[in-house]
Coordinates of C-alpha atoms in Angstrom, one line a residue:
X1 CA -14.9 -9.4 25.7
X2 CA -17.1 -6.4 24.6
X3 CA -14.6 -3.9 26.3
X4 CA -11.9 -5.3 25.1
X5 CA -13.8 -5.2 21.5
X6 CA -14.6 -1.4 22.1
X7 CA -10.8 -0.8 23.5
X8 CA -10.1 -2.2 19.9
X9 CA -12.4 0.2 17.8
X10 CA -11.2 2.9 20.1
X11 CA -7.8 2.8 19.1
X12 CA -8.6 2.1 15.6
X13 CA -10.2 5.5 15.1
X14 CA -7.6 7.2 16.8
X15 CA -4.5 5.7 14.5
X16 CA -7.1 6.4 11.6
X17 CA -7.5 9.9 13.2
X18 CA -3.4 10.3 13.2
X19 CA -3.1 9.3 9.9
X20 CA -5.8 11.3 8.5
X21 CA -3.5 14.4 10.6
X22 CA -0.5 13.7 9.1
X23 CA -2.0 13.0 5.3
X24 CA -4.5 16.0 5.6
X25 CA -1.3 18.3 6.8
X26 CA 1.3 16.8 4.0
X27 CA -1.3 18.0 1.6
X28 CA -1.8 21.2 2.4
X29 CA 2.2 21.8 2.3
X30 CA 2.5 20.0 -0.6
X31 CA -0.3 21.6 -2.8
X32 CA -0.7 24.8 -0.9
X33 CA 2.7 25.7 0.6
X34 CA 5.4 24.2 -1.9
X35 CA 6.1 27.9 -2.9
X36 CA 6.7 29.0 0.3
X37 CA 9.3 26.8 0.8
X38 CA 10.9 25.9 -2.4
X39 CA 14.4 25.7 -2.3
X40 CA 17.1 25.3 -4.7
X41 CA 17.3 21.6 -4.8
X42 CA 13.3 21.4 -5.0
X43 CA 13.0 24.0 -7.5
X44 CA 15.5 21.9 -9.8
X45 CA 14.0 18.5 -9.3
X46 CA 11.0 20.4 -11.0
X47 CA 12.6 22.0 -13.5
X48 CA 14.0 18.7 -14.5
X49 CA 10.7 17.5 -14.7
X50 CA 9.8 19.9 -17.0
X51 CA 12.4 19.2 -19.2
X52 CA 12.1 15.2 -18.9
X53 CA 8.8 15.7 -20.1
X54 CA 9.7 18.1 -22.7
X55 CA 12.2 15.7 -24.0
X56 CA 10.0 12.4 -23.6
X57 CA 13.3 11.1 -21.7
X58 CA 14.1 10.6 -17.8
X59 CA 17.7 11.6 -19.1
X60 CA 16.8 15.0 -21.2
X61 CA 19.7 16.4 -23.1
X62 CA 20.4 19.5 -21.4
X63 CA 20.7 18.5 -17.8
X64 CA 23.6 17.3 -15.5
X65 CA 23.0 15.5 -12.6
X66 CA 24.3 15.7 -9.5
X67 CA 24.9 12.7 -7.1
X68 CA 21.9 10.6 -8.1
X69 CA 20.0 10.2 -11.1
X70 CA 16.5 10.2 -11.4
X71 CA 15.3 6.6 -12.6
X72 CA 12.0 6.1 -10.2
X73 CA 12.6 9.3 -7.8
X74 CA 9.7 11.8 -7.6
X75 CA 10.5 14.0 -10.0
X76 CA 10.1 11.4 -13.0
X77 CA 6.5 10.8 -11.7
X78 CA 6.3 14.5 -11.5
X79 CA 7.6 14.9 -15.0
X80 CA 4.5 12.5 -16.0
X81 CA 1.8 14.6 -13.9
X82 CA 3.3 17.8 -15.5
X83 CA 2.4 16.8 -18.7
X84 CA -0.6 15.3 -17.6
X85 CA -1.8 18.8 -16.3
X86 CA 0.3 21.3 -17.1
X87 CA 1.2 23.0 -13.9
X88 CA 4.2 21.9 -12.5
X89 CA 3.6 22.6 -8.8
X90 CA 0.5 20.6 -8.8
X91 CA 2.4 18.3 -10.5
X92 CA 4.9 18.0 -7.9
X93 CA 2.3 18.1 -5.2
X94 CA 0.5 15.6 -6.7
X95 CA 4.3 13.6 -7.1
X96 CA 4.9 13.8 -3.8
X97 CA 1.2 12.9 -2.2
X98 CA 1.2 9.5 -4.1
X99 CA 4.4 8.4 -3.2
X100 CA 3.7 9.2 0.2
X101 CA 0.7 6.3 -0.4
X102 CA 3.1 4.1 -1.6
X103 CA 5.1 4.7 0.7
X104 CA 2.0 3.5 2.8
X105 CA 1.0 0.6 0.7
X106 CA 4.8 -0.6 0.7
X107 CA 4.7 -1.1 4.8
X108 CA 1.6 -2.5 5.0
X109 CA 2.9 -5.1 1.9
X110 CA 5.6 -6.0 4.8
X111 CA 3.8 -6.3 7.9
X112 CA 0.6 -7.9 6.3
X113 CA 1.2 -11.6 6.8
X114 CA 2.4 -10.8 10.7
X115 CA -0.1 -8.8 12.7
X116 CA -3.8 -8.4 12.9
X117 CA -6.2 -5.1 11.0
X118 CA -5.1 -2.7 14.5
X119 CA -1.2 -3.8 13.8
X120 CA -1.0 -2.9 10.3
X121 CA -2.8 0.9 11.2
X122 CA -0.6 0.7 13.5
X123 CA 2.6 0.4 11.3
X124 CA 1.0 2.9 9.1
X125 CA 0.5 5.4 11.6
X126 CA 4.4 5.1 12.6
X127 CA 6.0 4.9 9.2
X128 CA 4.5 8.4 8.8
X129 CA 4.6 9.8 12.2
X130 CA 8.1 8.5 14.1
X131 CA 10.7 11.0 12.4
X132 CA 11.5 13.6 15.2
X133 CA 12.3 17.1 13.6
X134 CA 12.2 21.0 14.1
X135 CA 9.6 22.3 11.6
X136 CA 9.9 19.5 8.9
X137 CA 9.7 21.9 5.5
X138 CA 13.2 23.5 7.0
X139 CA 15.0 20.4 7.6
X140 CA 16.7 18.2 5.5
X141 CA 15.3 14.9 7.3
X142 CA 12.4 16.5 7.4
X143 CA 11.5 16.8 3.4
X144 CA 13.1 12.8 2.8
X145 CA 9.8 11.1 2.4
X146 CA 6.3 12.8 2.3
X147 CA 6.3 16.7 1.7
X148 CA 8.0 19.2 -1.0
X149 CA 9.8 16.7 -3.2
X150 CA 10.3 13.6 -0.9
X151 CA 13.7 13.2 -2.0
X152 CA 14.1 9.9 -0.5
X153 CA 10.7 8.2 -1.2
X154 CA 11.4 5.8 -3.7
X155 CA 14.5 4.5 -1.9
X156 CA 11.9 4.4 0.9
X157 CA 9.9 2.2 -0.9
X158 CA 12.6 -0.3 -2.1
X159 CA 13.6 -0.7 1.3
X160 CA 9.9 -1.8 2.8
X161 CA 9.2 -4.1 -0.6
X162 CA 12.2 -5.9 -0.5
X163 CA 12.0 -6.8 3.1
X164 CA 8.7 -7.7 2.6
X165 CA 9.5 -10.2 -0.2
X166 CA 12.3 -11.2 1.6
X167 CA 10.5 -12.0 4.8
X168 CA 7.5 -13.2 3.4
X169 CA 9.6 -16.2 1.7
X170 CA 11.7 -16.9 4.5
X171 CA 8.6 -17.2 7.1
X172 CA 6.1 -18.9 4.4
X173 CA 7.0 -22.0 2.4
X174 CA 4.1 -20.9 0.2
X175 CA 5.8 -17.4 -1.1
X176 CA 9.0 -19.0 -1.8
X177 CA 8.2 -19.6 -5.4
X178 CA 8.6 -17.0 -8.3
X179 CA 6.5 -14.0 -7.8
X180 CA 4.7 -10.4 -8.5
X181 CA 6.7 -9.1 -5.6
X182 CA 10.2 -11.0 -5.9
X183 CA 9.5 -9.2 -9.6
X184 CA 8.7 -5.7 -8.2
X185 CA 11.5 -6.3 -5.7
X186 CA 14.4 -7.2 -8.9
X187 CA 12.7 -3.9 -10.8
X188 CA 13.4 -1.4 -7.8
X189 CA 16.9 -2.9 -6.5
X190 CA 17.7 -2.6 -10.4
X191 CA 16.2 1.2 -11.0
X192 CA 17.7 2.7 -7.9
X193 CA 21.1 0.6 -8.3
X194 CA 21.1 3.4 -11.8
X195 CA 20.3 6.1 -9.7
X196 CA 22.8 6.0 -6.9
X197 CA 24.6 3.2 -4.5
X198 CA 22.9 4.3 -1.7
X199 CA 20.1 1.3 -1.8
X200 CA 23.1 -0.6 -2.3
X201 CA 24.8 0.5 1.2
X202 CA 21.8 0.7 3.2
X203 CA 20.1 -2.3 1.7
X204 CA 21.1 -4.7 -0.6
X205 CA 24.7 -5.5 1.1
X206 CA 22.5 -5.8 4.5
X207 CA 20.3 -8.3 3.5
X208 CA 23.3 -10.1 2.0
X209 CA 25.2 -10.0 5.2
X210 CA 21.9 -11.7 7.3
X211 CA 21.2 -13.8 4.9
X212 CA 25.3 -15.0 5.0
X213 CA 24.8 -14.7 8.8
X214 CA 21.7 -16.8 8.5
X215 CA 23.3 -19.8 7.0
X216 CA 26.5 -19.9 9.1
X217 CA 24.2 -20.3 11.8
X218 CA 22.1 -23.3 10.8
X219 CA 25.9 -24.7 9.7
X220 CA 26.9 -24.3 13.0
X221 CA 23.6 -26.1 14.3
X222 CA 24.6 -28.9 12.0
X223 CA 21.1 -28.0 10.4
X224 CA 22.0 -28.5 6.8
X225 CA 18.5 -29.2 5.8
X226 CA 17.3 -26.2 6.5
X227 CA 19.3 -24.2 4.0
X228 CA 18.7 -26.3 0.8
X229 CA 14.9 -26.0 1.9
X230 CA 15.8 -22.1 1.9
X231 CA 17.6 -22.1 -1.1
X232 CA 14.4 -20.3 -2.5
X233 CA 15.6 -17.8 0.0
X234 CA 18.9 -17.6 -0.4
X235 CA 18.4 -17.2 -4.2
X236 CA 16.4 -14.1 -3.5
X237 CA 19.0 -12.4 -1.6
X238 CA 21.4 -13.1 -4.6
X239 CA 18.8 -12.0 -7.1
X240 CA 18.6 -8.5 -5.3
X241 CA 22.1 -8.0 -5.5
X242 CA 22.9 -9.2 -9.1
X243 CA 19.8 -6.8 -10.0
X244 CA 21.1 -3.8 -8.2
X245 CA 24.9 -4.0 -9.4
X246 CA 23.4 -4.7 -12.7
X247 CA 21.5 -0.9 -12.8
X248 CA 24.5 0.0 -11.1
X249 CA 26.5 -1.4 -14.3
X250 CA 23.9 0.1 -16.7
X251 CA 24.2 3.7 -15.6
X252 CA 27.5 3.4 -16.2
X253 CA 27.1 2.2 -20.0
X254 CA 25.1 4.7 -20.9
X255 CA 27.0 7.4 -20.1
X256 CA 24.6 9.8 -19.2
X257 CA 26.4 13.5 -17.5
X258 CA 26.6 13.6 -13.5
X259 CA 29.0 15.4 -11.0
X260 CA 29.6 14.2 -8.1
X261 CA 28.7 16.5 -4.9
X262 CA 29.6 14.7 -1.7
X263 CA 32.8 13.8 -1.1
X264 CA 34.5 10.4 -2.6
X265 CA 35.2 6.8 -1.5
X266 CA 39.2 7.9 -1.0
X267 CA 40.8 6.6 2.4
X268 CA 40.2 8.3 5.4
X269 CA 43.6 9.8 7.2
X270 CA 43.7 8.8 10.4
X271 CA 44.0 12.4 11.8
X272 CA 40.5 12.9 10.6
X273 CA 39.1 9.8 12.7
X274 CA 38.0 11.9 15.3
X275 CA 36.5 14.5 13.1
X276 CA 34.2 11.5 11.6
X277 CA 33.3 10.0 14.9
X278 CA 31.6 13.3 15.9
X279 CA 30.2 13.7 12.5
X280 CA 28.8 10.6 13.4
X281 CA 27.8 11.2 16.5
X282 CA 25.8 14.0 15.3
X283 CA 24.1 12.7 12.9
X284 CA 22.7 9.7 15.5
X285 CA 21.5 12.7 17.4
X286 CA 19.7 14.5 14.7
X287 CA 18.2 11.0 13.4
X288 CA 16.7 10.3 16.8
X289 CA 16.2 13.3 17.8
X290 CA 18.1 13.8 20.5
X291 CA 20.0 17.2 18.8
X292 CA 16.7 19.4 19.0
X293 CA 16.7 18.8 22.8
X294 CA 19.6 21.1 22.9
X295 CA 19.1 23.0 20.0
X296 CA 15.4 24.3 20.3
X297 CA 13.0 25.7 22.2
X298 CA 10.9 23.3 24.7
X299 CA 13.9 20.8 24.2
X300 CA 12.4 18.6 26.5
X301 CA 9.6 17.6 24.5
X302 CA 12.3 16.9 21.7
X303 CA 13.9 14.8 24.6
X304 CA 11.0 13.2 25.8
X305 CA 9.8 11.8 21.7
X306 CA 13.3 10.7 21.1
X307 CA 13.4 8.8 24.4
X308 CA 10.3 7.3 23.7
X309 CA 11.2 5.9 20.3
X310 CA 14.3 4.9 20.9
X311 CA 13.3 3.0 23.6
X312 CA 10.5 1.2 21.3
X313 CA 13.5 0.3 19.1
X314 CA 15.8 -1.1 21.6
X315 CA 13.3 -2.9 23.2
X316 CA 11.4 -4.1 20.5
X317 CA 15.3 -5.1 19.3
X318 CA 15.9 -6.8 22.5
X319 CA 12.6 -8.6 22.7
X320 CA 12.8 -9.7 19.2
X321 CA 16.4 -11.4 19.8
X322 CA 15.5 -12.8 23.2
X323 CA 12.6 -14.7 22.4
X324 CA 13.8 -15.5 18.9
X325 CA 17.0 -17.3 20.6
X326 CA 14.9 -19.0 23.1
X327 CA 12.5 -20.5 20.9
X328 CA 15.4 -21.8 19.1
X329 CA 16.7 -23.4 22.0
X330 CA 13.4 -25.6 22.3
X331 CA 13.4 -26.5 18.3
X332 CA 10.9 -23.8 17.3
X333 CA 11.0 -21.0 14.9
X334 CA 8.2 -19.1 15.5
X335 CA 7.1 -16.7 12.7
X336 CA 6.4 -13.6 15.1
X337 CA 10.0 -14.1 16.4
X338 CA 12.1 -14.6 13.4
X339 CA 10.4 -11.4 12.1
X340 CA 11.5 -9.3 14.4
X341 CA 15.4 -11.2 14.7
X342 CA 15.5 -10.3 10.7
X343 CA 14.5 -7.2 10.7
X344 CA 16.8 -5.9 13.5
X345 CA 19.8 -7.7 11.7
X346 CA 19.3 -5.9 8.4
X347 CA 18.9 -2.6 10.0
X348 CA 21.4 -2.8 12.6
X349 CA 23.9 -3.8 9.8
X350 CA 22.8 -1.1 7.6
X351 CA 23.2 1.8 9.9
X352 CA 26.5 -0.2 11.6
X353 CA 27.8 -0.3 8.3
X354 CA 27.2 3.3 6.9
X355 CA 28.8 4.5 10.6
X356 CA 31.6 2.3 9.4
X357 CA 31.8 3.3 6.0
X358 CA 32.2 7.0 7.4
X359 CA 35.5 5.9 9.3
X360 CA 36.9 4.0 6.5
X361 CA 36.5 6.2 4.0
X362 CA 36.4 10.3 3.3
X363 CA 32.9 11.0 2.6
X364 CA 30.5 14.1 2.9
X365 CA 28.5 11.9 5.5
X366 CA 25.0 13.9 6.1
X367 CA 21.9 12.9 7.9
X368 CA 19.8 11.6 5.1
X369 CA 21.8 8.7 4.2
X370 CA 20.7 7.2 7.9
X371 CA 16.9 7.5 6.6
X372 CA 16.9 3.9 7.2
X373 CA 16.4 4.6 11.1
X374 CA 12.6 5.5 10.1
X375 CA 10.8 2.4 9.0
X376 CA 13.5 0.7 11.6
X377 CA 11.3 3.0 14.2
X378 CA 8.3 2.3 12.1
X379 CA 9.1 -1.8 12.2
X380 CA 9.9 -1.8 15.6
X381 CA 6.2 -0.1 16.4
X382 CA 4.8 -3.0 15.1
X383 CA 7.3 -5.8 16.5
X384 CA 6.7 -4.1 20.0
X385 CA 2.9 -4.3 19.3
X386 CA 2.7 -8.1 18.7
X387 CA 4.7 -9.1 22.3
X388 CA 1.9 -6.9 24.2
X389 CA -0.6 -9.1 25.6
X390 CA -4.0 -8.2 23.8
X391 CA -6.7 -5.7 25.9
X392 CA -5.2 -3.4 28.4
X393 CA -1.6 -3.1 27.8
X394 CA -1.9 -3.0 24.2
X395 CA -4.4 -0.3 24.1
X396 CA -2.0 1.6 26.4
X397 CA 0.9 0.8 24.0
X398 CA -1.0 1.8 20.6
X399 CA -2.2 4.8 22.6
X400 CA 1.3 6.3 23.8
X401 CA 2.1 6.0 20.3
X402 CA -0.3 8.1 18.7
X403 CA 0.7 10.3 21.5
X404 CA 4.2 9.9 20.3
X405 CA 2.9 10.9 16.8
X406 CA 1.2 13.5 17.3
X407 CA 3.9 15.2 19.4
X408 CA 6.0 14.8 16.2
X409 CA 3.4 16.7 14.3
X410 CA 3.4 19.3 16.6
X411 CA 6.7 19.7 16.6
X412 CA 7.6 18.8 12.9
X413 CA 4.2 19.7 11.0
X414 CA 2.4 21.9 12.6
X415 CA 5.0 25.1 12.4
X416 CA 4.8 24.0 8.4
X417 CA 1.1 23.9 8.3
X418 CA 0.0 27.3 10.3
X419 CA 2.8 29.5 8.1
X420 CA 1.2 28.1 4.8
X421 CA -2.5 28.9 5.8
X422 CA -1.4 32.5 6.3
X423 CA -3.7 34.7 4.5
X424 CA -1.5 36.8 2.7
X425 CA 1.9 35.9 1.6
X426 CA 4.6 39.1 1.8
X427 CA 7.4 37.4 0.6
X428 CA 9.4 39.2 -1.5
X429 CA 10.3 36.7 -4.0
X430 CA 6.7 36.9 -4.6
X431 CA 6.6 40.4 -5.5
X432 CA 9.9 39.7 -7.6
X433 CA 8.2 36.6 -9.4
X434 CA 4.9 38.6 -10.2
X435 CA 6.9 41.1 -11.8
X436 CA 8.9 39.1 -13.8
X437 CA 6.0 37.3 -15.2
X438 CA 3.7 40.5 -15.9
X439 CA 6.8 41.9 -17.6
X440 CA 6.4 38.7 -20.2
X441 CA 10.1 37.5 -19.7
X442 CA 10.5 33.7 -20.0
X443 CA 14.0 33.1 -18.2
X444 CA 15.5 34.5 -15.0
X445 CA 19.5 34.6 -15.2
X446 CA 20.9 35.0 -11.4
X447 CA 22.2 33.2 -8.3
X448 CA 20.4 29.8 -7.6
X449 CA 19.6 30.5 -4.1
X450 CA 16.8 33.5 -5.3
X451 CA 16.2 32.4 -9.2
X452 CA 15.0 29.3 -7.5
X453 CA 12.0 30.4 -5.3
X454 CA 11.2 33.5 -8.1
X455 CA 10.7 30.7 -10.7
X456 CA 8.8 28.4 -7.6
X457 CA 6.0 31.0 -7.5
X458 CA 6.2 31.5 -11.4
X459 CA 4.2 28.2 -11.5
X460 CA 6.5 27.0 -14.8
X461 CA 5.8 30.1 -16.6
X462 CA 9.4 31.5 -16.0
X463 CA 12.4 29.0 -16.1
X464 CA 15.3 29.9 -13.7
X465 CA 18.8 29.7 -15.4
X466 CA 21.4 29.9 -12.5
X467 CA 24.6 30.4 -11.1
X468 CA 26.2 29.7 -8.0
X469 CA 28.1 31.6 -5.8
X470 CA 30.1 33.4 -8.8
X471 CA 27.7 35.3 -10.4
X472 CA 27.0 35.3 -14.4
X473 CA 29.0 31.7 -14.1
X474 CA 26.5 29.0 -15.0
X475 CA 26.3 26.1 -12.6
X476 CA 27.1 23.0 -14.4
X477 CA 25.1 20.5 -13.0
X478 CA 21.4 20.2 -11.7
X479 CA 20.6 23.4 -13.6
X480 CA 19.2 23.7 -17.3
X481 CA 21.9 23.6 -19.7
X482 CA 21.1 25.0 -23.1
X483 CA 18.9 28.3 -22.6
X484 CA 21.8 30.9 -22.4
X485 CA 21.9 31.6 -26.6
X486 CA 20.5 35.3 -27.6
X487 CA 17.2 34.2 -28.3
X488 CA 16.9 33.1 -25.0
X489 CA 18.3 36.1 -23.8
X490 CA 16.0 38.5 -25.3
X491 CA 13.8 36.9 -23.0
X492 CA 15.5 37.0 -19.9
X493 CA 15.7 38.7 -16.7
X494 CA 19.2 39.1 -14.5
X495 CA 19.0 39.7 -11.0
X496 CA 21.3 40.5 -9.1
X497 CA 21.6 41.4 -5.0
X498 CA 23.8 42.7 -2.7
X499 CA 25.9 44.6 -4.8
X500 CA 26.7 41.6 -7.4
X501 CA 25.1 44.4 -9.6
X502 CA 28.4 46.1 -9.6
X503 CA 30.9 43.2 -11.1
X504 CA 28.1 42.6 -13.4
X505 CA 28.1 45.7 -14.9
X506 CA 32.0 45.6 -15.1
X507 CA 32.1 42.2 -17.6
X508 CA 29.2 43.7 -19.3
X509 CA 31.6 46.4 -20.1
X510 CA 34.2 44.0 -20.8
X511 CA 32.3 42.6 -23.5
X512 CA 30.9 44.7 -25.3
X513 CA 27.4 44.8 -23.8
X514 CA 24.8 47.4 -22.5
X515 CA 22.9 46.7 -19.4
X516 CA 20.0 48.1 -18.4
X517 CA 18.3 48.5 -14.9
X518 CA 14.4 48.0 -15.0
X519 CA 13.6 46.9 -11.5
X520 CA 14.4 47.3 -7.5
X521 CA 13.5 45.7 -4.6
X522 CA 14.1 46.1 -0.6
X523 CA 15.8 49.4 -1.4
X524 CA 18.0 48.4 -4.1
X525 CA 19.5 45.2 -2.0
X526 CA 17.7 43.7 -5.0
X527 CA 18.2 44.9 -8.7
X528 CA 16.7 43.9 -12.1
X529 CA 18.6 44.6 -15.5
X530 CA 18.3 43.4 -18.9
X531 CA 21.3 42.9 -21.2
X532 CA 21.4 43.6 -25.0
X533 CA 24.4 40.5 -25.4
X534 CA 24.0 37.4 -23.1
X535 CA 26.3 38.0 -19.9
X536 CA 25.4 34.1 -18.5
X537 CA 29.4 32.2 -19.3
X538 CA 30.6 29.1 -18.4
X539 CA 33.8 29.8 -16.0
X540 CA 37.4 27.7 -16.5
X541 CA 35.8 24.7 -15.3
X542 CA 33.3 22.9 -17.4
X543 CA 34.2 22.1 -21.1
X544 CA 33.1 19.6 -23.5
X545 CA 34.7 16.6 -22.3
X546 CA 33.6 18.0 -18.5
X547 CA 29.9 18.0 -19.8
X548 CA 30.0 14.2 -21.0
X549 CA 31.7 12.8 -18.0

């Protein structure tokens, strides 16, 4: 008894020691490093924030969005620490390092009623340590939930509290009834049904389909009862639904700008079938991992993490419907079981149907919309946990994760954490941002992909105004809108590299206007000019009707 007590503690301090890794290491990227590894789309969620604070409004008048709008994402907490502190990369930081605690909070909200103190540090420990990626800051998968901007926390977060609700009523009679959390569960499915449809594909219709699936079983059974004393259950699956179309619905009536990015919902040709079962195919490699075993160095300890939790997920899967069906066969329902069996459904229909969805129809399918693969992993840790006999093999099983977890770090973190401890940062967007800012301009006109990380290590104090790919053309969407008048551009900045200079100078000409060069950098690869008119034009796209669509 006392070893098996100490075998307990043991592995309590180390998942208490993983997590205090990964939290201590998203921290010092998030606060330290953002900078550093501020893209374009990071940048702009901040720059939004600025201006969402600025206009007391989560939809501020001079910003078009792009494929989601921002109803309980990051950025609108950001927007409130921004004005809460005035520095908008804390802010972000800040953002980003409390949803990541949510994020937390939300799992063990699920798993709380099923496992013991070591299982729920245990589902902790994998919701943040199971993704599989090569140095996290330069992956897209990588940035989803907990560093930089966590584009895909809140969605995150829906996901783990409505499956909580939802299995909390349908394994306890005495949750069934109207509640804080079937509340909280209605406000998210409704927030993030205005922002996008992607809880909607990856959640809501899931849980529909089980719960659907769920009652033509017990129909089949000739079990009757059983559904009307789950209508409480039932109801909730409904409730999600009606809330989510309904913000979904909303969105729509108020009319606020957005251009879609991504593709469309048009038919697939059937010539392109084979092109979308290998972007498929892909994408199931990058989400488990599999794709850095052939694409990076020391691939086989890519190859030997994804194994590992894949195989935690099919077994824990196969476990879950084995023992779930056999209980059923002598007249039980065992709580433990039916957790698992639910689970498993919803997931396995979610990432079946987005698969699915990708064959039917001709959509930009990329590797974050699978994000729901991570707290499957995550659940399946846990699931796994509970069907391992308590002492030995259980402290073998928590240990082999936390040696799973770590190897992620290593692999994922680690990169991220050594380049933003560097003592001295030589980037030359640095230089460029220091210069701009002792020069007292207030606005940086140029293409997205360097105004973006010059106005990152600005720290708010210069705004980047941008273009994309044609330069002087202002991007229309997910990009400040009106800060290109001559006030502004008295206080502005162009920058130009690569020789864009040269057709700048041209439509200067063209219009009349006088530009002057104050600034090079890498040899002239980078130049510096002010302009006495404003040279920033919308091209033969947008127009007033394009701007309200």
């Amino acid at each position: 008894m006392c070893q098996k007590k100490n075998g307990q503690i043991l592995c309590a301090v180390i998942l208490i020691v993983v997590l205090a890794l990964f939290l201590s290491s998203f921290a010092i990227i998030n606060f330290i490093g953002f900078p550093k590894f501020c893209t374009f789309d990071m940048y702009e969620d901040t720059a939004y924030s600025m201006l969402a604070w600025e206009a007391k409004s989560i939809f501020p008048k001079d910003w078009v969005f792009g494929n989601q709008y921002y109803v309980v994402a990051t950025p609108v907490l950001c927007a409130l620490f921004y004005g809460l502190t005035g520095n908008i990369n804390f802010a972000m930081a800040l953002a980003t390092m409390a949803m990541t605690l949510l994020v937390m909070l939300s799992m063990l909200f699920l798993i709380h009623p099923f496992t013991d103190k070591l299982g729920r540090l245990t589902g902790m420990a994998a919701m943040i340590g199971c993704m599989i990626t090569a140095n996290a800051v330069a992956s897209l998968e990588g940035q989803l939930f907990y560093i930089l901007a966590s584009y895909y926390s809140c969605y995150l977060i829906t996901v783990l509290i409505v499956m909580g609700d939802y299995l909390h009523a349908l394994c306890f009679k005495n949750k069934r009834g109207f509640s804080a959390a079937l509340i909280l569960s209605m406000a998210l499915c409704f927030t993030t049904g205005m922002q996008s449809l992607r809880i909607t594909a990856v959640l809501i219709l899931p849980v529909l389909a089980t719960e659907i699936l769920r009652i033509l079983i017990l129909l089949i059974r000739k079990e009757k009862n059983k559904i009307k004393r789950t209508w409480a259950v039932t109801l909730r699956a409904l409730l999600y639904t009606f809330s989510n179309f309904l913000g979904a619905i909303f969105i729509k009536v108020l009319n606020v700008p957005n251009v879609t990015i991504y593709g469309s919902l048009s038919q697939r040709n059937l010539s392109s079938l084979k092109d979308a079962h290998e972007v498929n195919m892909r994408i199931l490699k990058k989400i488990t991992g599999f794709y850095y075993a052939c694409t990076e160095e020391n691939g086989w300890i890519y190859f030997i993490l994804a194994s590992f939790f894949t195989a935690i997920v099919i077994l824990a899967a196969f476990l879950s419907l084995y023992r779930y069906i056999a209980e059923r066969k002598k007249g039980k329902s065992g709580k433990k079981y039916l957790f698992g069996a639910i689970n498993f459904s919803v997931f396995a229909i979610s990432i079946a149907g987005l698969f699915a969805m990708n064959l039917v129809f001709d959509m930009n399918f990329r590797t974050p919309y699978l994000f729901i693969w991570y707290p499957f992993t995550a659940i399946s840790c846990v699931v796994l946990l509970q069907y391992l006999k308590p002492g030995c093999w259980k402290i073998v099983g928590i240990l082999l994760l936390c040696i799973g977890c770590i190897g992620n770090w290593y692999v994922g973190y680690a990169p991220a954490v050594q380049k933003t401890l560097e003592p001295y940062d030589a980037n030359i967007y640095r230089k460029m941002s220091d210069y701009i800012v002792e020069s007292g301009f207030s606005y940086v006109y140029g293409d997205i992909c360097v105004t973006s990380p010059i106005a990152a290590y600005s720290n708010g104090q210069v705004l980047a105004a941008s273009s994309f790919e044609k330069p002087l053309e202002i991007l229309t969407y997910i990009n400040p809108q009106g800060v290109y008048g001559e006030d502004e551009n008295s206080k502005a900045v162009y920058i130009f590299y690569c020789g864009q200079n040269i057709d700048a100078e041209k439509y200067a000409e063209k219009i009349g206007a006088s530009m002057t060069l104050i600034a090079e950098f890498e040899g002239g690869y980078y130049t510096l000019y002010t302009s006495d008119k404003q040279l920033m034009h919308y091209g033969e796209q947008p127009s007033e009707s394009f701007l309200k669509s």
